[in-house]
PDB file of C-alpha atoms and ligand atoms in Angstrom:
ATOM      1  CA  MET U 377      18.277  63.936  11.337  1.00  0.00           C
ATOM      2  CA  ASP U 378      18.758  63.809  13.651  1.00  0.00           C
ATOM      3  CA  ALA U 379      18.384  61.211  16.430  1.00  0.00           C
ATOM      4  CA  ARG U 380      15.441  63.414  17.270  1.00  0.00           C
ATOM      5  CA  ALA U 381      13.373  62.365  13.929  1.00  0.00           C
ATOM      6  CA  ALA U 382      13.768  58.923  14.850  1.00  0.00           C
ATOM      7  CA  GLU U 383      12.498  59.043  18.243  1.00  0.00           C
ATOM      8  CA  ASP U 384       9.490  60.837  16.716  1.00  0.00           C
ATOM      9  CA  LEU U 385       8.576  58.315  15.144  1.00  0.00           C
ATOM     10  CA  ASN U 386       5.552  58.084  15.899  1.00  0.00           C
ATOM     11  CA  HIS U 387       4.305  60.991  15.705  1.00  0.00           C
ATOM     12  CA  ALA U 388       2.701  62.917  12.481  1.00  0.00           C
ATOM     13  CA  SER U 389       5.916  65.088  11.906  1.00  0.00           C
ATOM     14  CA  GLY U 390       8.460  61.834  12.964  1.00  0.00           C
ATOM     15  CA  GLN U 391       6.692  60.292  10.395  1.00  0.00           C
ATOM     16  CA  ARG U 392       6.543  62.713   7.810  1.00  0.00           C
ATOM     17  CA  ALA U 393      10.301  62.318   8.331  1.00  0.00           C
ATOM     18  CA  PHE U 394      10.379  59.047   7.983  1.00  0.00           C
ATOM     19  CA  ARG U 395       9.332  58.669   4.965  1.00  0.00           C
ATOM     20  CA  ASN U 396      11.181  61.472   3.206  1.00  0.00           C
ATOM     21  CA  ALA U 397      14.523  59.958   4.529  1.00  0.00           C
ATOM     22  CA  LEU U 398      13.195  56.427   2.351  1.00  0.00           C
ATOM     23  CA  GLY U 399      12.089  58.834  -0.437  1.00  0.00           C
ATOM     24  CA  GLN U 400      15.937  59.382  -0.925  1.00  0.00           C
ATOM     25  CA  PHE U 401      16.513  56.304  -2.398  1.00  0.00           C
ATOM     26  CA  PRO U 402      15.230  55.959  -6.152  1.00  0.00           C
ATOM     27  CA  THR U 403      13.566  53.134  -7.193  1.00  0.00           C
ATOM     28  CA  GLY U 404      11.430  52.531 -10.732  1.00  0.00           C
ATOM     29  CA  VAL U 405       7.760  51.915 -10.920  1.00  0.00           C
ATOM     30  CA  CYS U 406       5.810  48.674 -11.521  1.00  0.00           C
ATOM     31  CA  VAL U 407       2.038  48.289 -11.911  1.00  0.00           C
ATOM     32  CA  VAL U 408       1.573  45.121 -10.495  1.00  0.00           C
ATOM     33  CA  THR U 409      -1.677  43.320 -11.846  1.00  0.00           C
ATOM     34  CA  ALA U 410      -3.998  40.567 -11.513  1.00  0.00           C
ATOM     35  CA  ARG U 411      -7.115  39.169 -12.522  1.00  0.00           C
ATOM     36  CA  ALA U 412      -9.316  38.857  -9.222  1.00  0.00           C
ATOM     37  CA  ALA U 413     -11.664  35.372  -9.151  1.00  0.00           C
ATOM     38  CA  GLU U 414     -14.698  37.421  -9.803  1.00  0.00           C
ATOM     39  CA  GLY U 415     -13.235  38.381 -13.049  1.00  0.00           C
ATOM     40  CA  GLU U 416     -12.224  41.942 -12.365  1.00  0.00           C
ATOM     41  CA  ASP U 417      -9.127  43.624 -13.552  1.00  0.00           C
ATOM     42  CA  LEU U 418      -6.676  44.864 -10.763  1.00  0.00           C
ATOM     43  CA  GLY U 419      -4.122  47.433 -10.438  1.00  0.00           C
ATOM     44  CA  MET U 420      -1.336  49.595  -8.467  1.00  0.00           C
ATOM     45  CA  THR U 421       1.326  50.747  -8.909  1.00  0.00           C
ATOM     46  CA  ILE U 422       4.090  50.384  -6.884  1.00  0.00           C
ATOM     47  CA  SER U 423       7.726  51.180  -6.165  1.00  0.00           C
ATOM     48  CA  SER U 424       8.213  48.145  -3.525  1.00  0.00           C
ATOM     49  CA  PHE U 425       9.322  45.338  -6.334  1.00  0.00           C
ATOM     50  CA  ASN U 426      12.736  44.027  -5.344  1.00  0.00           C
ATOM     51  CA  SER U 427      14.357  41.088  -6.589  1.00  0.00           C
ATOM     52  CA  LEU U 428      14.474  37.952  -3.941  1.00  0.00           C
ATOM     53  CA  SER U 429      15.895  34.861  -4.963  1.00  0.00           C
ATOM     54  CA  LEU U 430      17.288  32.975  -8.422  1.00  0.00           C
ATOM     55  CA  ASP U 431      16.821  29.421  -7.758  1.00  0.00           C
ATOM     56  CA  PRO U 432      13.690  29.740  -6.979  1.00  0.00           C
ATOM     57  CA  PRO U 433      13.061  32.395  -9.148  1.00  0.00           C
ATOM     58  CA  LEU U 434      11.199  34.506  -6.691  1.00  0.00           C
ATOM     59  CA  VAL U 435      10.325  38.609  -6.461  1.00  0.00           C
ATOM     60  CA  LEU U 436       8.337  40.912  -3.609  1.00  0.00           C
ATOM     61  CA  PHE U 437       6.635  44.080  -3.152  1.00  0.00           C
ATOM     62  CA  SER U 438       4.313  44.999  -0.479  1.00  0.00           C
ATOM     63  CA  ILE U 439       0.678  46.264  -0.291  1.00  0.00           C
ATOM     64  CA  ASP U 440      -0.473  48.917   2.117  1.00  0.00           C
ATOM     65  CA  ARG U 441      -3.212  46.723   4.411  1.00  0.00           C
ATOM     66  CA  ARG U 442      -5.908  50.192   3.664  1.00  0.00           C
ATOM     67  CA  SER U 443      -6.018  48.724  -0.159  1.00  0.00           C
ATOM     68  CA  HIS U 444      -9.517  47.965  -0.986  1.00  0.00           C
ATOM     69  CA  SER U 445      -8.268  45.287  -2.761  1.00  0.00           C
ATOM     70  CA  LEU U 446      -6.592  43.983  -0.105  1.00  0.00           C
ATOM     71  CA  ASP U 447      -7.949  40.237  -0.265  1.00  0.00           C
ATOM     72  CA  LYS U 448      -8.769  40.347  -3.612  1.00  0.00           C
ATOM     73  CA  TRP U 449      -4.761  40.592  -3.901  1.00  0.00           C
ATOM     74  CA  GLU U 450      -4.246  38.214  -0.779  1.00  0.00           C
ATOM     75  CA  ALA U 451      -6.805  35.463  -3.259  1.00  0.00           C
ATOM     76  CA  ALA U 452      -5.323  36.129  -6.874  1.00  0.00           C
ATOM     77  CA  GLU U 453      -3.818  32.628  -8.598  1.00  0.00           C
ATOM     78  CA  GLY U 454      -1.449  34.344 -10.216  1.00  0.00           C
ATOM     79  CA  TYR U 455       0.311  38.299 -10.701  1.00  0.00           C
ATOM     80  CA  ALA U 456       1.932  40.469 -13.214  1.00  0.00           C
ATOM     81  CA  ILE U 457       4.619  42.889 -12.593  1.00  0.00           C
ATOM     82  CA  ASN U 458       5.249  45.697 -15.166  1.00  0.00           C
ATOM     83  CA  ILE U 459       7.612  47.762 -15.188  1.00  0.00           C
ATOM     84  CA  LEU U 460       6.674  51.488 -16.536  1.00  0.00           C
ATOM     85  CA  ALA U 461       9.170  53.371 -19.657  1.00  0.00           C
ATOM     86  CA  GLU U 462       9.346  56.766 -18.718  1.00  0.00           C
ATOM     87  CA  SER U 463       6.543  57.404 -21.049  1.00  0.00           C
ATOM     88  CA  GLN U 464       4.308  56.090 -18.701  1.00  0.00           C
ATOM     89  CA  LYS U 465       4.183  59.409 -15.668  1.00  0.00           C
ATOM     90  CA  ASP U 466       0.298  58.840 -17.301  1.00  0.00           C
ATOM     91  CA  VAL U 467      -0.121  54.975 -16.618  1.00  0.00           C
ATOM     92  CA  SER U 468       1.831  55.250 -13.046  1.00  0.00           C
ATOM     93  CA  GLY U 469      -0.830  58.331 -12.370  1.00  0.00           C
ATOM     94  CA  ARG U 470      -3.664  56.447 -13.183  1.00  0.00           C
ATOM     95  CA  PHE U 471      -3.048  52.837 -11.093  1.00  0.00           C
ATOM     96  CA  ALA U 472      -1.828  55.085  -8.394  1.00  0.00           C
ATOM     97  CA  ARG U 473      -5.616  56.517  -7.802  1.00  0.00           C
ATOM     98  CA  PRO U 474      -8.239  54.275  -5.517  1.00  0.00           C
ATOM     99  CA  LEU U 475     -11.020  52.762  -7.026  1.00  0.00           C
ATOM    100  CA  GLY U 476     -12.270  54.199  -9.935  1.00  0.00           C
ATOM    101  CA  ASN U 477     -11.991  52.814 -13.648  1.00  0.00           C
ATOM    102  CA  LYS U 478      -8.387  52.389 -14.085  1.00  0.00           C
ATOM    103  CA  TRP U 479      -8.441  50.153 -17.287  1.00  0.00           C
ATOM    104  CA  THR U 480     -10.390  52.622 -19.682  1.00  0.00           C
ATOM    105  CA  GLY U 481      -8.286  53.337 -22.812  1.00  0.00           C
ATOM    106  CA  ILE U 482      -4.905  50.885 -21.334  1.00  0.00           C
ATOM    107  CA  ASP U 483      -3.497  48.417 -23.712  1.00  0.00           C
ATOM    108  CA  PHE U 484      -2.667  45.197 -22.327  1.00  0.00           C
ATOM    109  CA  GLU U 485      -2.853  41.174 -23.220  1.00  0.00           C
ATOM    110  CA  ARG U 486      -3.148  38.482 -20.895  1.00  0.00           C
ATOM    111  CA  GLY U 487      -0.501  36.481 -18.961  1.00  0.00           C
ATOM    112  CA  HIS U 488      -0.271  34.099 -16.539  1.00  0.00           C
ATOM    113  CA  ALA U 489      -3.447  33.828 -14.524  1.00  0.00           C
ATOM    114  CA  ASP U 490      -5.121  36.057 -17.277  1.00  0.00           C
ATOM    115  CA  ALA U 491      -2.666  38.958 -15.241  1.00  0.00           C
ATOM    116  CA  PRO U 492      -2.757  41.778 -17.856  1.00  0.00           C
ATOM    117  CA  LEU U 493       0.818  42.883 -19.201  1.00  0.00           C
ATOM    118  CA  LEU U 494       0.720  46.140 -20.224  1.00  0.00           C
ATOM    119  CA  ARG U 495       1.801  46.727 -23.399  1.00  0.00           C
ATOM    120  CA  GLY U 496       4.938  49.652 -23.452  1.00  0.00           C
ATOM    121  CA  ALA U 497       6.680  48.169 -20.377  1.00  0.00           C
ATOM    122  CA  ILE U 498      10.255  47.489 -20.092  1.00  0.00           C
ATOM    123  CA  ALA U 499       9.566  44.057 -18.706  1.00  0.00           C
ATOM    124  CA  CYS U 500       7.094  42.431 -17.346  1.00  0.00           C
ATOM    125  CA  PHE U 501       6.962  39.373 -15.236  1.00  0.00           C
ATOM    126  CA  GLU U 502       4.423  36.553 -14.898  1.00  0.00           C
ATOM    127  CA  CYS U 503       4.469  35.263 -11.064  1.00  0.00           C
ATOM    128  CA  GLY U 504       2.307  32.774  -9.457  1.00  0.00           C
ATOM    129  CA  PRO U 505       1.636  32.698  -5.340  1.00  0.00           C
ATOM    130  CA  PHE U 506       4.424  31.678  -3.473  1.00  0.00           C
ATOM    131  CA  THR U 507       4.106  33.070   0.371  1.00  0.00           C
ATOM    132  CA  SER U 508       2.988  36.139   2.307  1.00  0.00           C
ATOM    133  CA  HIS U 509       4.074  38.094   4.816  1.00  0.00           C
ATOM    134  CA  ASP U 510       2.870  40.672   7.841  1.00  0.00           C
ATOM    135  CA  GLY U 511       5.015  43.675   6.844  1.00  0.00           C
ATOM    136  CA  GLY U 512       3.393  46.119   9.595  1.00  0.00           C
ATOM    137  CA  ASP U 513       1.448  48.103   8.368  1.00  0.00           C
ATOM    138  CA  HIS U 514       1.617  46.462   3.990  1.00  0.00           C
ATOM    139  CA  VAL U 515       1.253  42.958   3.435  1.00  0.00           C
ATOM    140  CA  LEU U 516       4.958  41.780   1.781  1.00  0.00           C
ATOM    141  CA  PHE U 517       3.704  39.720  -1.228  1.00  0.00           C
ATOM    142  CA  ILE U 518       6.560  37.245  -2.359  1.00  0.00           C
ATOM    143  CA  VAL U 519       6.158  35.588  -5.640  1.00  0.00           C
ATOM    144  CA  ARG U 520       7.218  32.631  -7.844  1.00  0.00           C
ATOM    145  CA  VAL U 521       7.989  34.059 -11.214  1.00  0.00           C
ATOM    146  CA  VAL U 522       6.893  31.669 -14.035  1.00  0.00           C
ATOM    147  CA  ARG U 523       7.702  33.948 -17.384  1.00  0.00           C
ATOM    148  CA  PHE U 524       9.135  36.892 -18.133  1.00  0.00           C
ATOM    149  CA  ARG U 525      10.037  39.351 -21.147  1.00  0.00           C
ATOM    150  CA  THR U 526      12.027  41.907 -21.669  1.00  0.00           C
ATOM    151  CA  PHE U 527      12.892  45.431 -23.667  1.00  0.00           C
ATOM    152  CA  ALA U 528      16.249  46.344 -23.244  1.00  0.00           C
ATOM    153  CA  ASN U 529      15.838  49.667 -25.792  1.00  0.00           C
ATOM    154  CA  ARG U 530      13.508  50.762 -23.018  1.00  0.00           C
ATOM    155  CA  SER U 531      14.301  53.205 -20.091  1.00  0.00           C
ATOM    156  CA  PRO U 532      12.670  53.033 -16.700  1.00  0.00           C
ATOM    157  CA  LEU U 533      10.461  55.511 -15.574  1.00  0.00           C
ATOM    158  CA  ILE U 534      12.684  56.674 -12.057  1.00  0.00           C
ATOM    159  CA  PHE U 535      10.717  57.470  -8.655  1.00  0.00           C
ATOM    160  CA  CYS U 536      12.572  59.446  -6.239  1.00  0.00           C
ATOM    161  CA  LYS U 537      11.960  62.240  -3.498  1.00  0.00           C
ATOM    162  CA  GLY U 538       8.429  62.090  -4.360  1.00  0.00           C
ATOM    163  CA  HIS U 539       9.138  63.165  -8.680  1.00  0.00           C
ATOM    164  CA  TYR U 540       9.668  60.856 -11.197  1.00  0.00           C
ATOM    165  CA  GLY U 541      12.663  61.188 -12.927  1.00  0.00           C
ATOM    166  CA  THR U 542      14.422  59.273 -15.854  1.00  0.00           C
ATOM    167  CA  LEU U 543      17.806  57.843 -15.979  1.00  0.00           C
ATOM    168  CA  LYS U 544      20.809  59.390 -17.275  1.00  0.00           C
ATOM    169  CA  PRO U 545      24.048  56.345 -17.418  1.00  0.00           C
ATOM    170  CA  THR U 546      27.038  57.134 -16.657  1.00  0.00           C
ATOM    171  CA  GLY U 547      28.715  55.608 -19.425  1.00  0.00           C
ATOM    172  CA  GLU U 548      30.103  53.606 -16.848  1.00  0.00           C
ATOM    173  CA  PRO U 549      30.081  49.482 -15.947  1.00  0.00           C
ATOM    174  CA  ALA U 550      29.347  48.629 -12.391  1.00  0.00           C
ATOM    175  CA  PRO U 551      31.534  45.389 -10.822  1.00  0.00           C
ATOM    176  CA  LEU U 552      30.265  42.407 -12.112  1.00  0.00           C
ATOM    177  CA  TRP U 553      28.039  41.112  -9.894  1.00  0.00           C
ATOM    178  CA  PRO U 554      28.273  38.985  -7.699  1.00  0.00           C
ATOM    179  CA  LEU U 555      31.765  38.809  -6.925  1.00  0.00           C
ATOM    180  CA  ALA U 556      33.966  35.884  -5.829  1.00  0.00           C
ATOM    181  CA  ILE U 557      34.271  37.125  -2.503  1.00  0.00           C
ATOM    182  CA  HIS U 558      29.893  36.766  -2.197  1.00  0.00           C
ATOM    183  CA  TYR U 559      30.590  33.017  -2.081  1.00  0.00           C
TER     184      TYR U 559
HETATM  185  C1  FMN H1426       5.284  55.919  -7.446  1.00  0.00           C
HETATM  186  C2  FMN H1426       4.595  55.446  -6.287  1.00  0.00           C
HETATM  187  C3  FMN H1426       4.417  54.015  -6.088  1.00  0.00           C
HETATM  188  C4  FMN H1426       3.945  53.580  -4.974  1.00  0.00           C
HETATM  189  N1  FMN H1426       4.034  52.661  -4.026  1.00  0.00           N
HETATM  190  C5  FMN H1426       2.995  51.843  -3.243  1.00  0.00           C
HETATM  191  C6  FMN H1426       3.670  50.414  -3.437  1.00  0.00           C
HETATM  192  O1  FMN H1426       4.442  49.902  -3.086  1.00  0.00           O
HETATM  193  N2  FMN H1426       2.578  49.966  -2.410  1.00  0.00           N
HETATM  194  C7  FMN H1426       1.242  50.335  -1.916  1.00  0.00           C
HETATM  195  O2  FMN H1426       0.553  49.860  -1.565  1.00  0.00           O
HETATM  196  N3  FMN H1426       1.188  51.422  -2.684  1.00  0.00           N
HETATM  197  C8  FMN H1426       2.020  52.129  -3.214  1.00  0.00           C
HETATM  198  N4  FMN H1426       1.683  53.059  -3.816  1.00  0.00           N
HETATM  199  C9  FMN H1426       0.370  53.929  -3.852  1.00  0.00           C
HETATM  200  C10 FMN H1426      -1.080  53.287  -4.404  1.00  0.00           C
HETATM  201  O3  FMN H1426      -0.933  53.513  -6.110  1.00  0.00           O
HETATM  202  C11 FMN H1426      -2.081  53.677  -4.597  1.00  0.00           C
HETATM  203  O4  FMN H1426      -2.355  54.221  -3.397  1.00  0.00           O
HETATM  204  C12 FMN H1426      -3.155  52.986  -5.046  1.00  0.00           C
HETATM  205  O5  FMN H1426      -4.264  54.184  -4.726  1.00  0.00           O
HETATM  206  C13 FMN H1426      -3.251  51.819  -4.823  1.00  0.00           C
HETATM  207  O6  FMN H1426      -4.700  51.213  -5.438  1.00  0.00           O
HETATM  208  P1  FMN H1426      -6.409  50.629  -4.717  1.00  0.00           P
HETATM  209  O7  FMN H1426      -6.741  52.439  -3.798  1.00  0.00           O
HETATM  210  O8  FMN H1426      -7.400  50.406  -5.994  1.00  0.00           O
HETATM  211  O9  FMN H1426      -5.961  49.815  -3.460  1.00  0.00           O
HETATM  212  C14 FMN H1426       2.313  53.445  -4.977  1.00  0.00           C
HETATM  213  C15 FMN H1426       2.571  55.517  -5.467  1.00  0.00           C
HETATM  214  C16 FMN H1426       3.542  55.745  -6.415  1.00  0.00           C
HETATM  215  C17 FMN H1426       2.285  56.970  -7.160  1.00  0.00           C
END
């Protein structure tokens, strides 16, 4: 593609091609959680997590405006971003379903602002609100990390081209980043 598919972005076929093109980019899989003001636990599978800033320590993710709980996500006093391990495909599937009881049988403890930290995750970032922005049909959440934990011996679940996968390390280290030339 295809200048033509790009021109068609507003049509269903163009949007499908756009989504497929975006899906060429592999990501990890996270479950973002929060304890809503009403005491309800929120949880959603996301791949839109990314690092943003070291100082202050900020990360970001985006939530679809069609999410039934968008207002509760926006009002939450804290969030936990749980990076899933390769063994947690079922957890990803569970939290990618709308409504219903996502939490039955899920093992967790509570972190900052009582947000659930999922057992078995390879890293958990406990965050407070920082700011949010209009992201078109999504809302972009920028959150401030107050604490984190990692489990270096666990491997991440990967999502690419609409399928789950696992990492196949090449054993070749990437250059040290940031490089001196960046500053
Ligand atoms: C691998 C994967 C990644 C996803 N990433 C996002 C995301 O970044 N943002 C989003 O709003 N939905 C994302 N979704 C879809 C939500 O998990 C799904 O719509 C879920 O039902 C939302 O929960 P809710 O209906 O309770 O709001 C993703 C789903 C999967 C399987």
